[in-house]
Amino acid sequence: MAWSEQVAVVTGGGRGIGRATALLLAQRGAAVCVNYAARGDAADAVVAEITAAGGRAMAVAADVADNAAVTAMIDRVAAQWGAVTVLINNAGVGGQATLDTYDRDRFARMRAVNVDGIIHTTRAVMRGMRERGYGRIVNVGSIAGIGTALPGNAFYAASKAEVTILTRRFAMELGPQGITVNAVAPGFIRTDMTQGGRGRDNWAAIEKQLAERAMTGRIGEPQDIANAIAFLAAPESGWITAQTLVVDGGRMDYIGHA
Ligand code: NAP
């Protein structure tokens, strides 16, 4: 299938990594559903940018933690353009907590978005993909889930570790029907998630600290991750599945045994 025949859904496509991914997939020729939860203005801006460049896009609201809302979104996209062929599970929420500050409800909500969200969307698209015998699913995990040593990330990391194992398990279930399932595990990326709520000086200090932990000497940009996602989502990547591609500029602070 050519890119021009692809129907893509990018969850959380209005901002950050999702925005860069939606723009790139549209540039390749896919029709793109830009999903959002709260920031309809941001999603509309992405749609406007894509359509101004001659592409096809629509913004659709759905909280990925809400199974019924996700199903309605996928049905709407299919009614407009045909069955979804590319699913980018990017929507996610972060949150700092330690054993001392752990809040059960807050973590349950984080898990509902970061983990249940992926289950809902995958289940919603899989029938159409199976019927076509074709599908590309890319989940956005995190190097936190692989074991970076940044303090305060334990529960977020746990939710992203689930993304890594679900990626491999879903790949095993869906592989026989021509559907690949992979993940990208980003390092520290300049987005609202990392910059939000920080003053200029605090941000400069964090950026410097994280840049020094990477072999490449810089933090990542959303485009760095979008490029990797587009590679795994491409028609010609059909024999790559169950993989987690780490895109972190060469981070050196993983928890080890040494
Ligand atoms: P961001 O700038 O905070 O954007 C998050 C996006 O997710 C927004 O578009 C938001 O939608 C959407 N979203 C949040 N909750 C949602 C829900 N319940 N349903 C649907 N959409 C929802 O974050 P980002 O940094 O680009 O992160 C994107 C992904 O990369 C996340 O999975 C994150 O965990 C992962 N990641 C990020 C980094 C990093 O350093 N930034 C590192 C590793 C992994 P609205 O615009 O409507 O609020």
PDB file of C-alpha atoms and ligand atoms in Angstrom:
ATOM      1  CA  MET A   1       0.000   0.000   0.000  1.00  0.00           C
ATOM      2  CA  ALA A   2       1.288   3.433  -0.907  1.00  0.00           C
ATOM      3  CA  TRP A   3       1.349   6.265   1.650  1.00  0.00           C
ATOM      4  CA  SER A   4      -1.436   7.966  -0.309  1.00  0.00           C
ATOM      5  CA  GLU A   5      -3.713   5.009   0.491  1.00  0.00           C
ATOM      6  CA  GLN A   6      -3.045   5.146   4.235  1.00  0.00           C
ATOM      7  CA  VAL A   7      -5.597   6.249   6.788  1.00  0.00           C
ATOM      8  CA  ALA A   8      -3.786   7.234   9.970  1.00  0.00           C
ATOM      9  CA  VAL A   9      -4.902   8.050  13.485  1.00  0.00           C
ATOM     10  CA  VAL A  10      -2.465   9.903  15.735  1.00  0.00           C
ATOM     11  CA  THR A  11      -3.667  10.028  19.327  1.00  0.00           C
ATOM     12  CA  GLY A  12      -2.703  13.259  21.051  1.00  0.00           C
ATOM     13  CA  GLY A  13      -1.862  14.652  17.621  1.00  0.00           C
ATOM     14  CA  GLY A  14      -2.359  18.313  18.465  1.00  0.00           C
ATOM     15  CA  ARG A  15       0.815  18.937  20.425  1.00  0.00           C
ATOM     16  CA  GLY A  16       4.404  17.827  20.920  1.00  0.00           C
ATOM     17  CA  ILE A  17       5.498  14.495  19.458  1.00  0.00           C
ATOM     18  CA  GLY A  18       1.984  13.755  18.165  1.00  0.00           C
ATOM     19  CA  ARG A  19       1.836  17.038  16.275  1.00  0.00           C
ATOM     20  CA  ALA A  20       5.188  16.441  14.550  1.00  0.00           C
ATOM     21  CA  THR A  21       4.057  12.915  13.666  1.00  0.00           C
ATOM     22  CA  ALA A  22       0.680  13.988  12.267  1.00  0.00           C
ATOM     23  CA  LEU A  23       2.372  16.609  10.073  1.00  0.00           C
ATOM     24  CA  LEU A  24       4.960  14.117   8.807  1.00  0.00           C
ATOM     25  CA  LEU A  25       2.458  11.367   7.986  1.00  0.00           C
ATOM     26  CA  ALA A  26       0.292  13.897   6.140  1.00  0.00           C
ATOM     27  CA  GLN A  27       3.364  15.101   4.251  1.00  0.00           C
ATOM     28  CA  ARG A  28       3.979  11.505   3.164  1.00  0.00           C
ATOM     29  CA  GLY A  29       0.420  11.431   1.785  1.00  0.00           C
ATOM     30  CA  ALA A  30      -1.687   9.760   4.488  1.00  0.00           C
ATOM     31  CA  ALA A  31      -5.111  11.039   5.512  1.00  0.00           C
ATOM     32  CA  VAL A  32      -4.642  11.872   9.197  1.00  0.00           C
ATOM     33  CA  CYS A  33      -7.049  11.948  12.118  1.00  0.00           C
ATOM     34  CA  VAL A  34      -5.604  14.329  14.700  1.00  0.00           C
ATOM     35  CA  ASN A  35      -7.009  13.104  17.988  1.00  0.00           C
ATOM     36  CA  TYR A  36      -7.144  15.288  21.074  1.00  0.00           C
ATOM     37  CA  ALA A  37      -8.584  15.200  24.586  1.00  0.00           C
ATOM     38  CA  ALA A  38      -8.798  18.821  25.744  1.00  0.00           C
ATOM     39  CA  ARG A  39      -6.938  21.120  23.372  1.00  0.00           C
ATOM     40  CA  GLY A  40      -9.214  21.298  20.326  1.00  0.00           C
ATOM     41  CA  ASP A  41      -7.506  24.552  19.359  1.00  0.00           C
ATOM     42  CA  ALA A  42      -4.138  22.815  18.996  1.00  0.00           C
ATOM     43  CA  ALA A  43      -5.625  19.935  16.978  1.00  0.00           C
ATOM     44  CA  ASP A  44      -7.490  22.382  14.711  1.00  0.00           C
ATOM     45  CA  ALA A  45      -4.227  24.243  14.069  1.00  0.00           C
ATOM     46  CA  VAL A  46      -2.540  20.998  12.947  1.00  0.00           C
ATOM     47  CA  VAL A  47      -5.475  20.196  10.671  1.00  0.00           C
ATOM     48  CA  ALA A  48      -5.312  23.712   9.192  1.00  0.00           C
ATOM     49  CA  GLU A  49      -1.570  23.336   8.552  1.00  0.00           C
ATOM     50  CA  ILE A  50      -2.065  19.988   6.805  1.00  0.00           C
ATOM     51  CA  THR A  51      -4.974  21.129   4.654  1.00  0.00           C
ATOM     52  CA  ALA A  52      -3.187  24.359   3.713  1.00  0.00           C
ATOM     53  CA  ALA A  53      -0.379  22.178   2.351  1.00  0.00           C
ATOM     54  CA  GLY A  54      -2.893  20.171   0.276  1.00  0.00           C
ATOM     55  CA  GLY A  55      -3.220  17.220   2.670  1.00  0.00           C
ATOM     56  CA  ARG A  56      -6.215  15.517   4.269  1.00  0.00           C
ATOM     57  CA  ALA A  57      -6.858  15.786   7.997  1.00  0.00           C
ATOM     58  CA  MET A  58      -9.606  15.976  10.576  1.00  0.00           C
ATOM     59  CA  ALA A  59      -9.567  16.674  14.302  1.00  0.00           C
ATOM     60  CA  VAL A  60     -11.535  14.283  16.503  1.00  0.00           C
ATOM     61  CA  ALA A  61     -11.997  14.547  20.252  1.00  0.00           C
ATOM     62  CA  ALA A  62     -11.739  11.351  22.289  1.00  0.00           C
ATOM     63  CA  ASP A  63     -10.256  10.600  25.660  1.00  0.00           C
ATOM     64  CA  VAL A  64      -8.288   7.432  24.897  1.00  0.00           C
ATOM     65  CA  ALA A  65      -9.101   6.155  28.383  1.00  0.00           C
ATOM     66  CA  ASP A  66     -12.777   6.077  27.339  1.00  0.00           C
ATOM     67  CA  ASN A  67     -13.382   2.955  25.274  1.00  0.00           C
ATOM     68  CA  ALA A  68     -16.729   4.122  23.835  1.00  0.00           C
ATOM     69  CA  ALA A  69     -15.251   7.449  22.750  1.00  0.00           C
ATOM     70  CA  VAL A  70     -12.347   5.687  21.050  1.00  0.00           C
ATOM     71  CA  THR A  71     -14.677   3.330  19.175  1.00  0.00           C
ATOM     72  CA  ALA A  72     -16.798   6.269  18.012  1.00  0.00           C
ATOM     73  CA  MET A  73     -13.668   8.076  16.772  1.00  0.00           C
ATOM     74  CA  ILE A  74     -12.410   5.084  14.785  1.00  0.00           C
ATOM     75  CA  ASP A  75     -15.893   4.541  13.275  1.00  0.00           C
ATOM     76  CA  ARG A  76     -16.033   8.197  12.254  1.00  0.00           C
ATOM     77  CA  VAL A  77     -12.642   8.023  10.564  1.00  0.00           C
ATOM     78  CA  ALA A  78     -13.582   4.810   8.749  1.00  0.00           C
ATOM     79  CA  ALA A  79     -16.839   6.361   7.544  1.00  0.00           C
ATOM     80  CA  GLN A  80     -14.904   9.307   6.112  1.00  0.00           C
ATOM     81  CA  TRP A  81     -11.847   7.662   4.564  1.00  0.00           C
ATOM     82  CA  GLY A  82     -12.134   3.863   4.965  1.00  0.00           C
ATOM     83  CA  ALA A  83     -10.579   1.533   7.522  1.00  0.00           C
ATOM     84  CA  VAL A  84      -7.665   2.812   9.577  1.00  0.00           C
ATOM     85  CA  THR A  85      -4.358   1.362   8.328  1.00  0.00           C
ATOM     86  CA  VAL A  86      -1.926   3.253  10.592  1.00  0.00           C
ATOM     87  CA  LEU A  87      -2.399   3.769  14.315  1.00  0.00           C
ATOM     88  CA  ILE A  88       0.036   5.902  16.288  1.00  0.00           C
ATOM     89  CA  ASN A  89      -0.590   5.512  20.008  1.00  0.00           C
ATOM     90  CA  ASN A  90       1.072   8.699  21.161  1.00  0.00           C
ATOM     91  CA  ALA A  91      -1.334  10.142  23.750  1.00  0.00           C
ATOM     92  CA  GLY A  92       0.161  10.007  27.189  1.00  0.00           C
ATOM     93  CA  VAL A  93       0.458  11.816  30.478  1.00  0.00           C
ATOM     94  CA  GLY A  94       3.436  12.153  32.751  1.00  0.00           C
ATOM     95  CA  GLY A  95       3.661  12.822  36.454  1.00  0.00           C
ATOM     96  CA  GLN A  96       6.328  12.939  39.104  1.00  0.00           C
ATOM     97  CA  ALA A  97       5.913  10.865  42.262  1.00  0.00           C
ATOM     98  CA  THR A  98       8.000   8.891  44.694  1.00  0.00           C
ATOM     99  CA  LEU A  99       7.013   6.178  47.160  1.00  0.00           C
ATOM    100  CA  ASP A 100       6.399   8.993  49.651  1.00  0.00           C
ATOM    101  CA  THR A 101       4.201  11.084  47.366  1.00  0.00           C
ATOM    102  CA  TYR A 102       2.399   8.242  45.530  1.00  0.00           C
ATOM    103  CA  ASP A 103      -1.292   8.957  44.948  1.00  0.00           C
ATOM    104  CA  ARG A 104      -3.363   5.938  43.934  1.00  0.00           C
ATOM    105  CA  ASP A 105      -6.051   7.829  41.999  1.00  0.00           C
ATOM    106  CA  ARG A 106      -3.520   9.889  40.100  1.00  0.00           C
ATOM    107  CA  PHE A 107      -1.567   6.819  39.062  1.00  0.00           C
ATOM    108  CA  ALA A 108      -4.765   4.987  38.110  1.00  0.00           C
ATOM    109  CA  ARG A 109      -5.643   7.850  35.766  1.00  0.00           C
ATOM    110  CA  MET A 110      -2.135   7.899  34.301  1.00  0.00           C
ATOM    111  CA  ARG A 111      -2.332   4.174  33.671  1.00  0.00           C
ATOM    112  CA  ALA A 112      -5.809   4.502  32.135  1.00  0.00           C
ATOM    113  CA  VAL A 113      -4.406   6.892  29.531  1.00  0.00           C
ATOM    114  CA  ASN A 114      -0.922   5.426  28.967  1.00  0.00           C
ATOM    115  CA  VAL A 115      -1.887   1.748  29.007  1.00  0.00           C
ATOM    116  CA  ASP A 116      -5.665   1.243  28.719  1.00  0.00           C
ATOM    117  CA  GLY A 117      -5.694   3.867  25.955  1.00  0.00           C
ATOM    118  CA  ILE A 118      -3.452   1.688  23.805  1.00  0.00           C
ATOM    119  CA  ILE A 119      -5.624  -1.345  24.420  1.00  0.00           C
ATOM    120  CA  HIS A 120      -8.789   0.578  23.459  1.00  0.00           C
ATOM    121  CA  THR A 121      -7.399   2.015  20.223  1.00  0.00           C
ATOM    122  CA  THR A 122      -5.752  -1.233  19.141  1.00  0.00           C
ATOM    123  CA  ARG A 123      -8.954  -3.182  19.691  1.00  0.00           C
ATOM    124  CA  ALA A 124     -10.927  -0.534  17.806  1.00  0.00           C
ATOM    125  CA  VAL A 125      -8.739  -0.671  14.673  1.00  0.00           C
ATOM    126  CA  MET A 126      -7.867  -4.359  14.557  1.00  0.00           C
ATOM    127  CA  ARG A 127     -10.997  -5.624  12.803  1.00  0.00           C
ATOM    128  CA  GLY A 128     -10.553  -3.284   9.841  1.00  0.00           C
ATOM    129  CA  MET A 129      -6.835  -4.061   9.672  1.00  0.00           C
ATOM    130  CA  ARG A 130      -7.482  -7.809   9.780  1.00  0.00           C
ATOM    131  CA  GLU A 131     -10.033  -7.527   6.965  1.00  0.00           C
ATOM    132  CA  ARG A 132      -7.421  -5.781   4.804  1.00  0.00           C
ATOM    133  CA  GLY A 133      -4.599  -8.035   5.958  1.00  0.00           C
ATOM    134  CA  TYR A 134      -2.566  -4.908   6.571  1.00  0.00           C
ATOM    135  CA  GLY A 135      -1.800  -2.603   9.472  1.00  0.00           C
ATOM    136  CA  ARG A 136       0.929  -0.571  11.145  1.00  0.00           C
ATOM    137  CA  ILE A 137       0.673   0.198  14.840  1.00  0.00           C
ATOM    138  CA  VAL A 138       3.327   2.277  16.583  1.00  0.00           C
ATOM    139  CA  ASN A 139       3.164   2.838  20.327  1.00  0.00           C
ATOM    140  CA  VAL A 140       5.016   5.648  22.047  1.00  0.00           C
ATOM    141  CA  GLY A 141       6.666   4.250  25.138  1.00  0.00           C
ATOM    142  CA  SER A 142       9.568   5.854  26.946  1.00  0.00           C
ATOM    143  CA  ILE A 143      13.126   5.125  27.950  1.00  0.00           C
ATOM    144  CA  ALA A 144      11.765   5.501  31.491  1.00  0.00           C
ATOM    145  CA  GLY A 145      10.067   2.137  30.925  1.00  0.00           C
ATOM    146  CA  ILE A 146      13.393   0.591  29.978  1.00  0.00           C
ATOM    147  CA  GLY A 147      15.112   1.844  33.098  1.00  0.00           C
ATOM    148  CA  THR A 148      16.557   5.349  33.049  1.00  0.00           C
ATOM    149  CA  ALA A 149      17.672   6.679  36.410  1.00  0.00           C
ATOM    150  CA  LEU A 150      15.825  10.020  36.495  1.00  0.00           C
ATOM    151  CA  PRO A 151      14.347  10.317  40.018  1.00  0.00           C
ATOM    152  CA  GLY A 152      10.580  10.641  40.571  1.00  0.00           C
ATOM    153  CA  ASN A 153       9.587   8.614  37.526  1.00  0.00           C
ATOM    154  CA  ALA A 154       8.821   5.201  39.027  1.00  0.00           C
ATOM    155  CA  PHE A 155       5.080   5.058  38.356  1.00  0.00           C
ATOM    156  CA  TYR A 156       5.244   6.723  34.949  1.00  0.00           C
ATOM    157  CA  ALA A 157       8.077   4.301  34.121  1.00  0.00           C
ATOM    158  CA  ALA A 158       5.917   1.374  35.191  1.00  0.00           C
ATOM    159  CA  SER A 159       3.106   2.467  32.862  1.00  0.00           C
ATOM    160  CA  LYS A 160       5.594   2.742  29.983  1.00  0.00           C
ATOM    161  CA  ALA A 161       7.111  -0.670  30.775  1.00  0.00           C
ATOM    162  CA  GLU A 162       3.611  -2.028  30.197  1.00  0.00           C
ATOM    163  CA  VAL A 163       3.622  -0.358  26.792  1.00  0.00           C
ATOM    164  CA  THR A 164       6.827  -2.225  25.911  1.00  0.00           C
ATOM    165  CA  ILE A 165       5.465  -5.655  26.784  1.00  0.00           C
ATOM    166  CA  LEU A 166       2.026  -5.001  25.267  1.00  0.00           C
ATOM    167  CA  THR A 167       3.785  -4.023  22.049  1.00  0.00           C
ATOM    168  CA  ARG A 168       5.466  -7.416  21.854  1.00  0.00           C
ATOM    169  CA  ARG A 169       2.378  -9.362  22.881  1.00  0.00           C
ATOM    170  CA  PHE A 170       0.060  -7.519  20.462  1.00  0.00           C
ATOM    171  CA  ALA A 171       2.615  -8.031  17.684  1.00  0.00           C
ATOM    172  CA  MET A 172       2.431 -11.756  18.333  1.00  0.00           C
ATOM    173  CA  GLU A 173      -1.379 -11.759  18.238  1.00  0.00           C
ATOM    174  CA  LEU A 174      -1.752  -9.609  15.143  1.00  0.00           C
ATOM    175  CA  GLY A 175       1.299 -10.614  13.090  1.00  0.00           C
ATOM    176  CA  PRO A 176      -0.402 -13.452  11.195  1.00  0.00           C
ATOM    177  CA  GLN A 177      -2.909 -10.932   9.781  1.00  0.00           C
ATOM    178  CA  GLY A 178      -0.257  -8.647   8.285  1.00  0.00           C
ATOM    179  CA  ILE A 179      -0.295  -6.165  11.147  1.00  0.00           C
ATOM    180  CA  THR A 180       2.975  -4.975  12.674  1.00  0.00           C
ATOM    181  CA  VAL A 181       3.163  -3.546  16.184  1.00  0.00           C
ATOM    182  CA  ASN A 182       6.252  -1.654  17.280  1.00  0.00           C
ATOM    183  CA  ALA A 183       7.162   0.994  19.811  1.00  0.00           C
ATOM    184  CA  VAL A 184       9.393   4.029  19.911  1.00  0.00           C
ATOM    185  CA  ALA A 185      10.955   4.840  23.271  1.00  0.00           C
ATOM    186  CA  PRO A 186      11.849   8.530  23.294  1.00  0.00           C
ATOM    187  CA  GLY A 187      14.451  10.115  25.499  1.00  0.00           C
ATOM    188  CA  PHE A 188      14.008  13.634  26.877  1.00  0.00           C
ATOM    189  CA  ILE A 189      12.110  15.714  24.296  1.00  0.00           C
ATOM    190  CA  ARG A 190      11.301  19.422  24.213  1.00  0.00           C
ATOM    191  CA  THR A 191       7.477  19.437  24.554  1.00  0.00           C
ATOM    192  CA  ASP A 192       4.801  20.810  26.877  1.00  0.00           C
ATOM    193  CA  MET A 193       5.157  17.631  28.947  1.00  0.00           C
ATOM    194  CA  THR A 194       8.751  18.413  29.863  1.00  0.00           C
ATOM    195  CA  GLN A 195       8.683  22.230  29.693  1.00  0.00           C
ATOM    196  CA  GLY A 196       5.269  22.841  31.247  1.00  0.00           C
ATOM    197  CA  GLY A 197       5.267  24.736  34.515  1.00  0.00           C
ATOM    198  CA  ARG A 198       9.005  25.424  34.495  1.00  0.00           C
ATOM    199  CA  GLY A 199      10.445  28.906  34.512  1.00  0.00           C
ATOM    200  CA  ARG A 200      13.084  29.875  31.952  1.00  0.00           C
ATOM    201  CA  ASP A 201      16.042  29.361  34.339  1.00  0.00           C
ATOM    202  CA  ASN A 202      14.758  26.045  35.622  1.00  0.00           C
ATOM    203  CA  TRP A 203      14.209  24.830  32.064  1.00  0.00           C
ATOM    204  CA  ALA A 204      17.713  25.909  30.999  1.00  0.00           C
ATOM    205  CA  ALA A 205      19.225  23.981  33.915  1.00  0.00           C
ATOM    206  CA  ILE A 206      17.168  20.836  33.180  1.00  0.00           C
ATOM    207  CA  GLU A 207      17.943  21.009  29.472  1.00  0.00           C
ATOM    208  CA  LYS A 208      21.683  21.304  30.192  1.00  0.00           C
ATOM    209  CA  GLN A 209      21.585  18.446  32.693  1.00  0.00           C
ATOM    210  CA  LEU A 210      19.750  16.086  30.340  1.00  0.00           C
ATOM    211  CA  ALA A 211      21.819  17.111  27.301  1.00  0.00           C
ATOM    212  CA  GLU A 212      24.974  16.154  29.206  1.00  0.00           C
ATOM    213  CA  ARG A 213      23.551  12.678  29.800  1.00  0.00           C
ATOM    214  CA  ALA A 214      23.215  12.042  26.061  1.00  0.00           C
ATOM    215  CA  MET A 215      26.113  10.969  23.823  1.00  0.00           C
ATOM    216  CA  THR A 216      24.916  13.450  21.230  1.00  0.00           C
ATOM    217  CA  GLY A 217      25.069  16.313  23.744  1.00  0.00           C
ATOM    218  CA  ARG A 218      21.543  17.606  23.211  1.00  0.00           C
ATOM    219  CA  ILE A 219      17.963  16.879  24.189  1.00  0.00           C
ATOM    220  CA  GLY A 220      15.523  15.669  21.528  1.00  0.00           C
ATOM    221  CA  GLU A 221      13.019  17.552  19.406  1.00  0.00           C
ATOM    222  CA  PRO A 222       9.554  16.196  18.487  1.00  0.00           C
ATOM    223  CA  GLN A 223      10.767  15.750  14.903  1.00  0.00           C
ATOM    224  CA  ASP A 224      13.456  13.289  16.080  1.00  0.00           C
ATOM    225  CA  ILE A 225      10.708  11.000  17.348  1.00  0.00           C
ATOM    226  CA  ALA A 226       8.305  11.598  14.458  1.00  0.00           C
ATOM    227  CA  ASN A 227      11.008  10.429  12.028  1.00  0.00           C
ATOM    228  CA  ALA A 228      11.371   7.115  13.875  1.00  0.00           C
ATOM    229  CA  ILE A 229       7.597   6.654  14.134  1.00  0.00           C
ATOM    230  CA  ALA A 230       7.155   7.288  10.401  1.00  0.00           C
ATOM    231  CA  PHE A 231       9.870   4.725   9.638  1.00  0.00           C
ATOM    232  CA  LEU A 232       8.076   2.010  11.624  1.00  0.00           C
ATOM    233  CA  ALA A 233       4.691   3.052  10.204  1.00  0.00           C
ATOM    234  CA  ALA A 234       5.894   2.906   6.608  1.00  0.00           C
ATOM    235  CA  PRO A 235       4.529   0.337   4.141  1.00  0.00           C
ATOM    236  CA  GLU A 236       8.051  -1.016   3.543  1.00  0.00           C
ATOM    237  CA  SER A 237       8.601  -1.790   7.259  1.00  0.00           C
ATOM    238  CA  GLY A 238       6.375  -4.877   7.074  1.00  0.00           C
ATOM    239  CA  TRP A 239       8.994  -7.310   8.375  1.00  0.00           C
ATOM    240  CA  ILE A 240       9.813  -5.280  11.483  1.00  0.00           C
ATOM    241  CA  THR A 241       7.569  -6.111  14.392  1.00  0.00           C
ATOM    242  CA  ALA A 242       7.571  -6.502  18.193  1.00  0.00           C
ATOM    243  CA  GLN A 243      10.461  -4.029  18.442  1.00  0.00           C
ATOM    244  CA  THR A 244      11.055  -1.060  20.690  1.00  0.00           C
ATOM    245  CA  LEU A 245      13.256   1.486  18.956  1.00  0.00           C
ATOM    246  CA  VAL A 246      15.085   3.655  21.478  1.00  0.00           C
ATOM    247  CA  VAL A 247      15.467   7.227  20.238  1.00  0.00           C
ATOM    248  CA  ASP A 248      17.253   9.052  23.036  1.00  0.00           C
ATOM    249  CA  GLY A 249      20.393  10.621  21.571  1.00  0.00           C
ATOM    250  CA  GLY A 250      22.462   8.017  23.405  1.00  0.00           C
ATOM    251  CA  ARG A 251      21.413   8.439  27.037  1.00  0.00           C
ATOM    252  CA  MET A 252      23.974   7.087  29.462  1.00  0.00           C
ATOM    253  CA  ASP A 253      22.087   7.087  32.776  1.00  0.00           C
ATOM    254  CA  TYR A 254      20.333   3.737  32.811  1.00  0.00           C
ATOM    255  CA  ILE A 255      19.907   1.895  36.095  1.00  0.00           C
ATOM    256  CA  GLY A 256      22.445  -0.910  36.151  1.00  0.00           C
ATOM    257  CA  HIS A 257      24.013  -3.430  38.450  1.00  0.00           C
ATOM    258  CA  ALA A 258      27.563  -2.141  38.308  1.00  0.00           C
TER     259      ALA A 258
HETATM  260  P1  NAP B   1       2.541  16.648  25.419  1.00  0.00           P
HETATM  261  O1  NAP B   1       3.272  17.710  24.695  1.00  0.00           O
HETATM  262  O2  NAP B   1       2.161  16.843  26.834  1.00  0.00           O
HETATM  263  O3  NAP B   1       1.274  16.226  24.566  1.00  0.00           O
HETATM  264  C1  NAP B   1       0.470  15.181  25.016  1.00  0.00           C
HETATM  265  C2  NAP B   1      -0.586  14.908  24.007  1.00  0.00           C
HETATM  266  O4  NAP B   1      -1.356  13.789  24.465  1.00  0.00           O
HETATM  267  C3  NAP B   1      -1.535  16.071  23.817  1.00  0.00           C
HETATM  268  O5  NAP B   1      -1.808  16.212  22.453  1.00  0.00           O
HETATM  269  C4  NAP B   1      -2.761  15.643  24.614  1.00  0.00           C
HETATM  270  O6  NAP B   1      -3.989  16.105  24.083  1.00  0.00           O
HETATM  271  C5  NAP B   1      -2.718  14.143  24.440  1.00  0.00           C
HETATM  272  N1  NAP B   1      -3.468  13.461  25.487  1.00  0.00           N
HETATM  273  C6  NAP B   1      -3.222  13.452  26.825  1.00  0.00           C
HETATM  274  N2  NAP B   1      -4.154  12.727  27.464  1.00  0.00           N
HETATM  275  C7  NAP B   1      -4.988  12.267  26.522  1.00  0.00           C
HETATM  276  C8  NAP B   1      -6.152  11.455  26.531  1.00  0.00           C
HETATM  277  N3  NAP B   1      -6.642  10.983  27.685  1.00  0.00           N
HETATM  278  N4  NAP B   1      -6.765  11.178  25.371  1.00  0.00           N
HETATM  279  C9  NAP B   1      -6.284  11.663  24.196  1.00  0.00           C
HETATM  280  N5  NAP B   1      -5.191  12.447  24.107  1.00  0.00           N
HETATM  281  C10 NAP B   1      -4.556  12.730  25.246  1.00  0.00           C
HETATM  282  O7  NAP B   1       3.390  15.279  25.426  1.00  0.00           O
HETATM  283  P2  NAP B   1       4.593  14.744  24.544  1.00  0.00           P
HETATM  284  O8  NAP B   1       5.839  15.054  25.277  1.00  0.00           O
HETATM  285  O9  NAP B   1       4.440  15.116  23.122  1.00  0.00           O
HETATM  286  O10 NAP B   1       4.352  13.176  24.745  1.00  0.00           O
HETATM  287  C11 NAP B   1       3.775  12.354  23.773  1.00  0.00           C
HETATM  288  C12 NAP B   1       4.056  10.909  24.156  1.00  0.00           C
HETATM  289  O11 NAP B   1       5.462  10.719  24.277  1.00  0.00           O
HETATM  290  C13 NAP B   1       3.476  10.503  25.513  1.00  0.00           C
HETATM  291  O12 NAP B   1       3.013   9.179  25.453  1.00  0.00           O
HETATM  292  C14 NAP B   1       4.674  10.607  26.449  1.00  0.00           C
HETATM  293  O13 NAP B   1       4.538   9.782  27.576  1.00  0.00           O
HETATM  294  C15 NAP B   1       5.768  10.140  25.514  1.00  0.00           C
HETATM  295  N6  NAP B   1       7.119  10.549  25.917  1.00  0.00           N
HETATM  296  C16 NAP B   1       7.459  11.866  26.009  1.00  0.00           C
HETATM  297  C17 NAP B   1       8.759  12.212  26.368  1.00  0.00           C
HETATM  298  C18 NAP B   1       9.217  13.636  26.496  1.00  0.00           C
HETATM  299  O14 NAP B   1      10.363  13.852  26.940  1.00  0.00           O
HETATM  300  N7  NAP B   1       8.429  14.627  26.107  1.00  0.00           N
HETATM  301  C19 NAP B   1       9.685  11.214  26.648  1.00  0.00           C
HETATM  302  C20 NAP B   1       9.300   9.877  26.550  1.00  0.00           C
HETATM  303  C21 NAP B   1       8.015   9.564  26.169  1.00  0.00           C
HETATM  304  P3  NAP B   1      -4.544  17.623  24.356  1.00  0.00           P
HETATM  305  O15 NAP B   1      -3.708  18.485  23.462  1.00  0.00           O
HETATM  306  O16 NAP B   1      -5.970  17.570  23.970  1.00  0.00           O
HETATM  307  O17 NAP B   1      -4.322  17.891  25.815  1.00  0.00           O
END
